[in-house]
Short mmCIF file of C-alpha atoms in Angstrom, two decimals:
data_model
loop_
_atom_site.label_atom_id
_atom_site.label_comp_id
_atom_site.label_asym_id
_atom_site.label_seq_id
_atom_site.Cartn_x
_atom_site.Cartn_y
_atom_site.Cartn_z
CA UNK J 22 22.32 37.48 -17.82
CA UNK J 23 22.30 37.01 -21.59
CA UNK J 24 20.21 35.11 -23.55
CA UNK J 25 23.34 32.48 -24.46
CA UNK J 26 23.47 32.15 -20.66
CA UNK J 27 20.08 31.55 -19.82
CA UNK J 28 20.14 29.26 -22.47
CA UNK J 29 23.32 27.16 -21.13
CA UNK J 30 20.97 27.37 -17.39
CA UNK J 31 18.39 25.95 -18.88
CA UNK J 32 20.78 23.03 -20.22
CA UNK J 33 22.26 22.40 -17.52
CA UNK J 34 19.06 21.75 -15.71
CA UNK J 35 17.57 19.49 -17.97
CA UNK J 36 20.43 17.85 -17.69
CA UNK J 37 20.82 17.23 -13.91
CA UNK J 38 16.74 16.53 -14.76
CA UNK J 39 17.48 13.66 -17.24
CA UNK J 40 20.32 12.13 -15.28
CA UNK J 41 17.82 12.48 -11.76
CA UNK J 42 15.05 10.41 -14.11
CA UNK J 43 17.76 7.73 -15.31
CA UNK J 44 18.51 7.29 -11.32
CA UNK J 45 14.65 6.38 -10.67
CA UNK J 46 14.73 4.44 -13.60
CA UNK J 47 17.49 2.23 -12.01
CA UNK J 48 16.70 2.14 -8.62
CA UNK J 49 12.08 1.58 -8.81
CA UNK J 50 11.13 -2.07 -9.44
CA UNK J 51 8.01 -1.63 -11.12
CA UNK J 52 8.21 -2.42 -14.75
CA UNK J 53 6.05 0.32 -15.70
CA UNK J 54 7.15 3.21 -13.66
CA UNK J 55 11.23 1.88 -15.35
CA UNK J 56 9.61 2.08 -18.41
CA UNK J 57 8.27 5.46 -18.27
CA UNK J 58 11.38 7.16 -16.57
CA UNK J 59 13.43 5.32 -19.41
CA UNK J 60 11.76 6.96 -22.09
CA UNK J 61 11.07 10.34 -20.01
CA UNK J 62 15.16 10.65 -19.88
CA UNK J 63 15.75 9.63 -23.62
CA UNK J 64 13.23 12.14 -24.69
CA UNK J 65 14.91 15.33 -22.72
CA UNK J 66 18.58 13.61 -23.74
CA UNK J 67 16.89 14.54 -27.32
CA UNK J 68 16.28 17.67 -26.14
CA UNK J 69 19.50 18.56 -24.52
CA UNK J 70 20.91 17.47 -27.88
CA UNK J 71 19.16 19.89 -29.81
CA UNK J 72 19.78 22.69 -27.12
CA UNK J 73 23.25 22.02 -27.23
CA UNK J 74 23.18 22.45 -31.32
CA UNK J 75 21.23 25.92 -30.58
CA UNK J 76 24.22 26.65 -27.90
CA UNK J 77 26.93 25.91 -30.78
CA UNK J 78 25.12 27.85 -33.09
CA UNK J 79 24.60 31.20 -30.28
CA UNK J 80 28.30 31.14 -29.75
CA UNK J 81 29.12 30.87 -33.29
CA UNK J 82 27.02 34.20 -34.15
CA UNK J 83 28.26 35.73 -31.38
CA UNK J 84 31.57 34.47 -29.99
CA UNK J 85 31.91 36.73 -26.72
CA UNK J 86 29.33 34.13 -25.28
CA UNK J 87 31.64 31.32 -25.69
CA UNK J 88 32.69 30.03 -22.67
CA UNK J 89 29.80 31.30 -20.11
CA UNK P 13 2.31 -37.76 44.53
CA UNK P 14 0.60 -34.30 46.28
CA UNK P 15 -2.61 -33.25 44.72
CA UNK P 16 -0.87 -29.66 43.72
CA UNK P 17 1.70 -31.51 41.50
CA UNK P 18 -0.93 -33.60 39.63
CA UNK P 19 -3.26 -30.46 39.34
CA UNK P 20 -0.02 -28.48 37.71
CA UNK P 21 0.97 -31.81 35.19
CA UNK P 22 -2.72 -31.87 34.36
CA UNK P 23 -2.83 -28.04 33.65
CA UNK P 24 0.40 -27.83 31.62
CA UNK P 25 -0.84 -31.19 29.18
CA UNK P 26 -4.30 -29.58 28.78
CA UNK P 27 -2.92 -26.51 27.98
CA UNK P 28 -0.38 -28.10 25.70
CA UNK P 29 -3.66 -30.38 23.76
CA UNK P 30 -5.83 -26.96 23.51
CA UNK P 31 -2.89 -25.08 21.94
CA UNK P 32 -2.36 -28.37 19.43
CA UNK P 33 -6.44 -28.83 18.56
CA UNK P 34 -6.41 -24.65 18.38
CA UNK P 35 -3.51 -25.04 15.69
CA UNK P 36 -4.95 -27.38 14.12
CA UNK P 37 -8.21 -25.74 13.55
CA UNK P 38 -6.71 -22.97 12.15
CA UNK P 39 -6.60 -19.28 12.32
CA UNK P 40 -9.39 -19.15 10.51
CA UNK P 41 -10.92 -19.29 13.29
CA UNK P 42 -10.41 -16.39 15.34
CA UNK P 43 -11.05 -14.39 12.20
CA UNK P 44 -13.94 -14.88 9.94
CA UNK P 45 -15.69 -17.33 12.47
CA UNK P 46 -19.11 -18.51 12.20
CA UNK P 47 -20.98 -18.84 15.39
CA UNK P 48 -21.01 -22.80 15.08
CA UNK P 49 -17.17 -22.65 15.21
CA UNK P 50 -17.19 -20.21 17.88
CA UNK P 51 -19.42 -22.38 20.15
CA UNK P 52 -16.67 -24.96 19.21
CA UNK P 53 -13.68 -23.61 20.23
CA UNK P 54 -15.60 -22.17 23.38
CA UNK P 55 -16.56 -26.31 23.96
CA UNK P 56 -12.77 -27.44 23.70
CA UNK P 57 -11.49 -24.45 25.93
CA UNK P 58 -14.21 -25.49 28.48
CA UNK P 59 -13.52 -29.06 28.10
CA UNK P 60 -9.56 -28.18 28.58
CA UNK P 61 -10.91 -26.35 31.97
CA UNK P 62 -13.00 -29.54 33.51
CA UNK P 63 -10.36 -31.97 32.71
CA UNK P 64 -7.60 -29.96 34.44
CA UNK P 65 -10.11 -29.69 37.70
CA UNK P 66 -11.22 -32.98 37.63
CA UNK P 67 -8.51 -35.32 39.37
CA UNK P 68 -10.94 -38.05 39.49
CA UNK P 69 -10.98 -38.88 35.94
CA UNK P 70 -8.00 -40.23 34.13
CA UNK P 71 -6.46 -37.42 31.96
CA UNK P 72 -6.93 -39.07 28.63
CA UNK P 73 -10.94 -39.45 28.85
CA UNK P 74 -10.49 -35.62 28.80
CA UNK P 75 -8.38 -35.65 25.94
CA UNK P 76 -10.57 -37.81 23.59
CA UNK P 77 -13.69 -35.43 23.60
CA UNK P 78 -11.51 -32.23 22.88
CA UNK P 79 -9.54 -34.34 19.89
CA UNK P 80 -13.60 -35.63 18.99
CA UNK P 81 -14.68 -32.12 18.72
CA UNK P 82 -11.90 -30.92 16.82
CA UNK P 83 -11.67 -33.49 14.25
CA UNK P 84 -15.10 -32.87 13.94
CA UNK P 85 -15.04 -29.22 12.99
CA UNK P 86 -12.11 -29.57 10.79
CA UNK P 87 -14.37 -32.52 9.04
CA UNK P 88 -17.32 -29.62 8.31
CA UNK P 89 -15.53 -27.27 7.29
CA UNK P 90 -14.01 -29.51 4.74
CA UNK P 91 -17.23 -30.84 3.76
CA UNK P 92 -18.64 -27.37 3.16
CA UNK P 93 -14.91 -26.81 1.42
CA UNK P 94 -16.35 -29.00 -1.03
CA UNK P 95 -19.58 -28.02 -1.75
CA UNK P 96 -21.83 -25.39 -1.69
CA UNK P 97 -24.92 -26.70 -0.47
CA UNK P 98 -23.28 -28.11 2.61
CA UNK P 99 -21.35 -24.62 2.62
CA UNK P 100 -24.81 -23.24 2.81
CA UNK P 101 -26.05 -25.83 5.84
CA UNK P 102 -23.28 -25.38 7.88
CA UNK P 103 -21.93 -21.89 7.54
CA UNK P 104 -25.02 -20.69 7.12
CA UNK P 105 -25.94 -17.93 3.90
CA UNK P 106 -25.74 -14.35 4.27
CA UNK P 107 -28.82 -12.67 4.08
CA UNK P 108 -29.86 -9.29 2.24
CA UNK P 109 -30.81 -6.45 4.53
CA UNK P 110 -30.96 -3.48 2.09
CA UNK P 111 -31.45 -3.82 -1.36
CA UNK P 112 -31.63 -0.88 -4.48
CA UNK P 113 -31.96 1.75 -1.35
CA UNK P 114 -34.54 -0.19 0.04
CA UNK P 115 -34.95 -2.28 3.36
CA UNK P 116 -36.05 -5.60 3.12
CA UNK P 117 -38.51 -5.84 6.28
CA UNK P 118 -38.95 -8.97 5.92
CA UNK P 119 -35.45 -10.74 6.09
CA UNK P 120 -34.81 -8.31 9.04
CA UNK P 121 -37.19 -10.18 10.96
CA UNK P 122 -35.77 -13.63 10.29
CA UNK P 123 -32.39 -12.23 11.66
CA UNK P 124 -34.48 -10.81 14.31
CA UNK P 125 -32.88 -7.71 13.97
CA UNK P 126 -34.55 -4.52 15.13
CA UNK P 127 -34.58 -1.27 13.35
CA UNK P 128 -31.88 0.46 15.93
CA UNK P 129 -30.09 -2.75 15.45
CA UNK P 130 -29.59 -1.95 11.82
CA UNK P 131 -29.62 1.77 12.21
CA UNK P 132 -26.50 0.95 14.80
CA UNK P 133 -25.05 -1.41 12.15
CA UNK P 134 -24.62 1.26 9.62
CA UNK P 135 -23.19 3.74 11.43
CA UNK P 136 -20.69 1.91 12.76
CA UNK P 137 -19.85 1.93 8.82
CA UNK P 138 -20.25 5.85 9.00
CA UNK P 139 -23.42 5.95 7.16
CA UNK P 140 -26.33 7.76 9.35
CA UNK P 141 -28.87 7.97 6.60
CA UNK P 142 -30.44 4.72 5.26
CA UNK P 143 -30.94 6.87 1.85
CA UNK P 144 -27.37 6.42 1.03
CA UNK P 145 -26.77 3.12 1.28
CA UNK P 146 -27.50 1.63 -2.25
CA UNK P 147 -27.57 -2.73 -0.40
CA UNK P 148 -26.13 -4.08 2.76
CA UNK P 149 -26.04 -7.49 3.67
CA UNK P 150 -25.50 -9.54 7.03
CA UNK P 151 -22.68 -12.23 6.34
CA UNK P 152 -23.24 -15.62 7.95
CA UNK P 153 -21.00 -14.51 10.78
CA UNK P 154 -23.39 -12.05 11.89
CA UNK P 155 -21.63 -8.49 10.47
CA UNK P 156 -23.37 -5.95 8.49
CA UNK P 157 -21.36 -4.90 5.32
CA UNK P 158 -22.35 -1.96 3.60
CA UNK P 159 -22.42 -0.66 -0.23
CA UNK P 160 -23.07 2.99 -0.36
CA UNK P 161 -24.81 4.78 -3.63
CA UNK P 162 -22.09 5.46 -5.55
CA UNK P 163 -22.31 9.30 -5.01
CA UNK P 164 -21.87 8.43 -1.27
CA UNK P 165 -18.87 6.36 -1.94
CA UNK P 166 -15.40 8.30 -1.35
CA UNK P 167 -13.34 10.28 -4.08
CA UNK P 168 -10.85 8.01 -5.51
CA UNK P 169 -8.42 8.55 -8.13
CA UNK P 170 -10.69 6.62 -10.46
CA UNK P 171 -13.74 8.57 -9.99
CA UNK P 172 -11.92 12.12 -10.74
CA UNK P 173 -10.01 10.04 -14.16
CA UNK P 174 -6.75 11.08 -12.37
CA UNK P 175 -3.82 8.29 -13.17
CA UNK P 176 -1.87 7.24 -10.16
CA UNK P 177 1.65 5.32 -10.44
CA UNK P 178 1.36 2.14 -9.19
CA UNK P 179 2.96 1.68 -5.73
CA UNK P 180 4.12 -1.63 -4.24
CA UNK P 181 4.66 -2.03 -0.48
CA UNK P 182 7.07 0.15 1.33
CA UNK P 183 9.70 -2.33 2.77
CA UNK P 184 11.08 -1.78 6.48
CA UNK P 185 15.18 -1.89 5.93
CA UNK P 186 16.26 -0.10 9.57
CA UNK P 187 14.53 -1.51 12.75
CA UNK P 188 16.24 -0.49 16.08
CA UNK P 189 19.36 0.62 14.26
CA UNK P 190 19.79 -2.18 12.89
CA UNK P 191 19.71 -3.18 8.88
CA UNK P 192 17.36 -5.72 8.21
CA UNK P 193 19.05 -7.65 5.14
CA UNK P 194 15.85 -10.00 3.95
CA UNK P 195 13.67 -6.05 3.31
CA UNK P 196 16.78 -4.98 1.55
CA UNK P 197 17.32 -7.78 -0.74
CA UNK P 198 13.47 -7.42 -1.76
CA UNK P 199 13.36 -4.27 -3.11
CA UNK P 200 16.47 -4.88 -4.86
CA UNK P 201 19.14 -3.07 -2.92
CA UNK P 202 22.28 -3.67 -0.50
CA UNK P 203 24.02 -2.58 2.59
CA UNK P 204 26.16 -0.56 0.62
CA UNK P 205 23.81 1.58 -0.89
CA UNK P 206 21.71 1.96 2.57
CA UNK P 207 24.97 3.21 3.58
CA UNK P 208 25.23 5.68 0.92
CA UNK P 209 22.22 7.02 1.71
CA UNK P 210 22.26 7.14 5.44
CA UNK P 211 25.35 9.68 4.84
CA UNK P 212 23.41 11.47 2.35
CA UNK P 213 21.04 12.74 4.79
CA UNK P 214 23.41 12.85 7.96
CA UNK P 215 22.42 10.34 10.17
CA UNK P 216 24.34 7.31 11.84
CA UNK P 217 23.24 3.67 11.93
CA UNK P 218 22.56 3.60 15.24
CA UNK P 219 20.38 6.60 15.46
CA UNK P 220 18.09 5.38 13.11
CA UNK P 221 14.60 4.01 14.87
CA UNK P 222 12.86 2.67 12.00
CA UNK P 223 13.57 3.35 8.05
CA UNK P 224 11.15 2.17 5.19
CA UNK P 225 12.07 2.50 1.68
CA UNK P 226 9.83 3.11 -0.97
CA UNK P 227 9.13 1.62 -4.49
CA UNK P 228 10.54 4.77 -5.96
CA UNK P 229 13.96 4.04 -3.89
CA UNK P 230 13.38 6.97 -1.67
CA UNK P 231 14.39 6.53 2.04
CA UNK P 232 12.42 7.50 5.11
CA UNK P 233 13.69 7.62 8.39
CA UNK P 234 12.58 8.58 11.76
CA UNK P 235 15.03 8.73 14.53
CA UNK P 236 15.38 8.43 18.55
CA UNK P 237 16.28 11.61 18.90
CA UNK P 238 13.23 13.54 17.54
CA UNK P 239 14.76 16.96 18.34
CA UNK P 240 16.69 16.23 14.96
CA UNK P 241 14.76 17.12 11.79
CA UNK P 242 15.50 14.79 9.12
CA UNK P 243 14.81 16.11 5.76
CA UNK P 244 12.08 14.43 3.48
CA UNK P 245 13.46 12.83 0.35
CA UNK P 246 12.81 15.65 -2.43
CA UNK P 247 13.91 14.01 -5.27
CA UNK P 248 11.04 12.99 -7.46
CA UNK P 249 9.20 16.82 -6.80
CA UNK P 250 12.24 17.92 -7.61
CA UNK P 251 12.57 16.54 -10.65
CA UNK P 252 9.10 17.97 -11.63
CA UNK P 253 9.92 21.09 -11.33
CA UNK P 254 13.62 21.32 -12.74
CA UNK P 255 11.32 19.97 -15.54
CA UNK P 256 8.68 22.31 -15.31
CA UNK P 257 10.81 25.34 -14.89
CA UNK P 258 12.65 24.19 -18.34
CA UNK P 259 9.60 23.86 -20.04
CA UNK P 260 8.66 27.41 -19.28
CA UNK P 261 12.24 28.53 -20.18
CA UNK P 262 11.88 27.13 -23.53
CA UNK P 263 8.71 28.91 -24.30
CA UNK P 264 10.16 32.18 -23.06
CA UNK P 265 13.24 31.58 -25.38
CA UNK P 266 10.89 31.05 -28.38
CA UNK P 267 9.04 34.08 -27.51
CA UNK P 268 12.15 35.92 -27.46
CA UNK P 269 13.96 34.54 -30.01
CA UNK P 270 13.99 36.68 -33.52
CA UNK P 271 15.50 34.00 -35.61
CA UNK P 272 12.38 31.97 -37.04
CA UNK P 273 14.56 28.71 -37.30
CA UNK P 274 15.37 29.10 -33.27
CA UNK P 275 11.56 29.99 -32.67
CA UNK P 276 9.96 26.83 -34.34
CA UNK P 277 13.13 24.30 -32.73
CA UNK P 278 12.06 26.02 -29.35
CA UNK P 279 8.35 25.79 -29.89
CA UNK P 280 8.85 22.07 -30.51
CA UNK P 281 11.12 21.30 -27.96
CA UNK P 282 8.70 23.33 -25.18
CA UNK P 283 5.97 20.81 -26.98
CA UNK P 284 8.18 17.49 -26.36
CA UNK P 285 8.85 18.53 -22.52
CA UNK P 286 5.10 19.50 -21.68
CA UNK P 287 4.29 16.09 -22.82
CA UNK P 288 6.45 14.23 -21.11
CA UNK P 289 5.35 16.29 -18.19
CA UNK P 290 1.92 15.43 -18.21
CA UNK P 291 3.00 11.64 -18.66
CA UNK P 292 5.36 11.60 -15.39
CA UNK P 293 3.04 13.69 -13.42
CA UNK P 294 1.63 10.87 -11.87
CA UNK P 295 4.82 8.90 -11.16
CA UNK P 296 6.82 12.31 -9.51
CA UNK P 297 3.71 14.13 -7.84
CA UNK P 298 1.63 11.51 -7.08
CA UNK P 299 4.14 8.53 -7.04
#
């Protein structure tokens, strides 16, 4: 596996993470626990942003990983 | 009218008046009684007994003593309701045994309580060395509660500074196979979504024993047949390590990485996951 791939693995898993933490965020009742898996998701959504960025750059340096 | 039938009306009204004085006593009294109010209700049951047996006497002379005695013990214990010093008359005061790791001979002997007595009393509360309990006190209803030194005390999260996630009461939404709406409603979820989740592990309705769902929104079910396995829910450990496994990704990528730029966004981003980590370690591992 290249790097560019590992990468996109990565991204995808903090992504199924983030949208696992906005489920609990919905479904607990405790105002604290919401509060916490609120700000748990926005912070990896921040950091899926900026992996996607380092994705975009990746493929533009080398385009044969575009696409995996 | 035969003397069976009047025995039987007799039984079922007494019956009837001790279940109506019992009420209205309270439930109070079966659990934190005081030995006065025990030796009352023990007076009205007996009194409920005679007056049944007695065909003699009219049925209401019975009925007036039991109604006396419980008017009168709902009268104390609103007097002692209302203040302390007739708390202190009628309920009686609890009384030190063991104070600072030491035991206080002398208020043993006014409870007339021998030294197996209290030995017995604190190992019922699982403590069989008098040098670990740091007081203990007899409450006016006669039990022995027990404070341990607090190095004798069990490991709670507290103790070890480890934070927990709060968690509220599990509520019971499946009872016999069948979906109990008022537990639903309470923890903020419908039929629908029971539904949903029921499929998501595999099981039918009707094959469900009991199911409890959690404050987290995880389900838990345990079936009739217990040859099936039903899986646990895995979604908050899960989570955690998706999470975990990213963070160490990240810091393998900045490692690897020759472009400084791409090393220092890594480093950071490996930085903002550990901490969130460490903040939603208590709510996914120990939630």
């Amino acid at each position: 596996m290249t790097i560019a791939q590992q990468v996109k693995t990565t991204l995808a898993s903090l992504k199924s993470a983030q949208a696992n933490l906005e489920t609990f965020a919905l479904s607990t009742q405790n105002k604290q626990a919401k509060q916490m898996y609120t700000q748990a998701a926005q912070t990896t959504q921040s950091v899926v942003d900026q992996l996607q960025q380092r994705v975009g750059q990746m493929e533009q340096q080398e385009p044969t990983y575009k696409g995996f | 009218m035969p003397d069976w039938i009047s025995l039987l009306i007799r039984a079922i009204i007494a019956f009837t008046a001790m279940f109506v004085f019992a009420k209205l006593i309270g439930k109070r009294q079966l659990s934190q009684i005081t030995f006065f109010e025990y030796i009352v209700g023990i007076a009205i049951g007996d009194m409920a007994a005679i007056i049944t047996d007695d065909v003699r006497t009219p049925l209401y002379m019975g009925l007036v003593p039991m109604a006396a005695y419980t008017f009168l013990a709902i009268g104390l214990s609103w007097l002692a309701l209302k203040s302390k010093r007739s708390r202190d008359f009628f309920e009686g005061k609890a009384r030190v045994l063991i104070q600072d790791g030491k035991i206080l001979e002398d208020n043993l002997k006014k409870e007339r309580m021998s030294t197996d007595e209290l030995l017995e009393n604190l190992r019922s509360r699982n403590i069989f060395q008098v040098s670990d309990v740091e007081f203990a006190i007899m409450e006016s209803s006669g039990t022995v509660n027990v404070l341990p030194k607090s190095d004798s005390q069990p490991l709670t999260p507290k103790l070890m500074g480890m934070q927990v996630a709060p968690k509220p009461e599990p509520q019971t939404v499946i009872m016999d196979g069948t979906i109990m709406d008022e537990g639903l409603s309470t923890i903020g979820f419908n039929r629908l979504w029971l539904k949903g989740e029921l499929e998501k592990q595999g099981v039918a309705l009707e094959n469900v024993f009991l199911g409890q769902v959690d404050a987290t929104g995880q389900l838990y079910l345990d079936l009739y047949d217990d040859k099936i396995k039903v899986p646990q829910p895995q979604a908050l450990p899960l989570t955690y390590a998706t999470l975990k496994k990213a963070q160490a990704d990240l810091e393998l990528y900045a490692l690897a990485t020759q472009d400084v730029r791409a090393k220092q966004a890594y480093e950071k981003e490996a930085g903002e996951v550990d901490r969130m980590i460490r903040e939603l370690e208590p709510y996914l591992r120990r939630g």
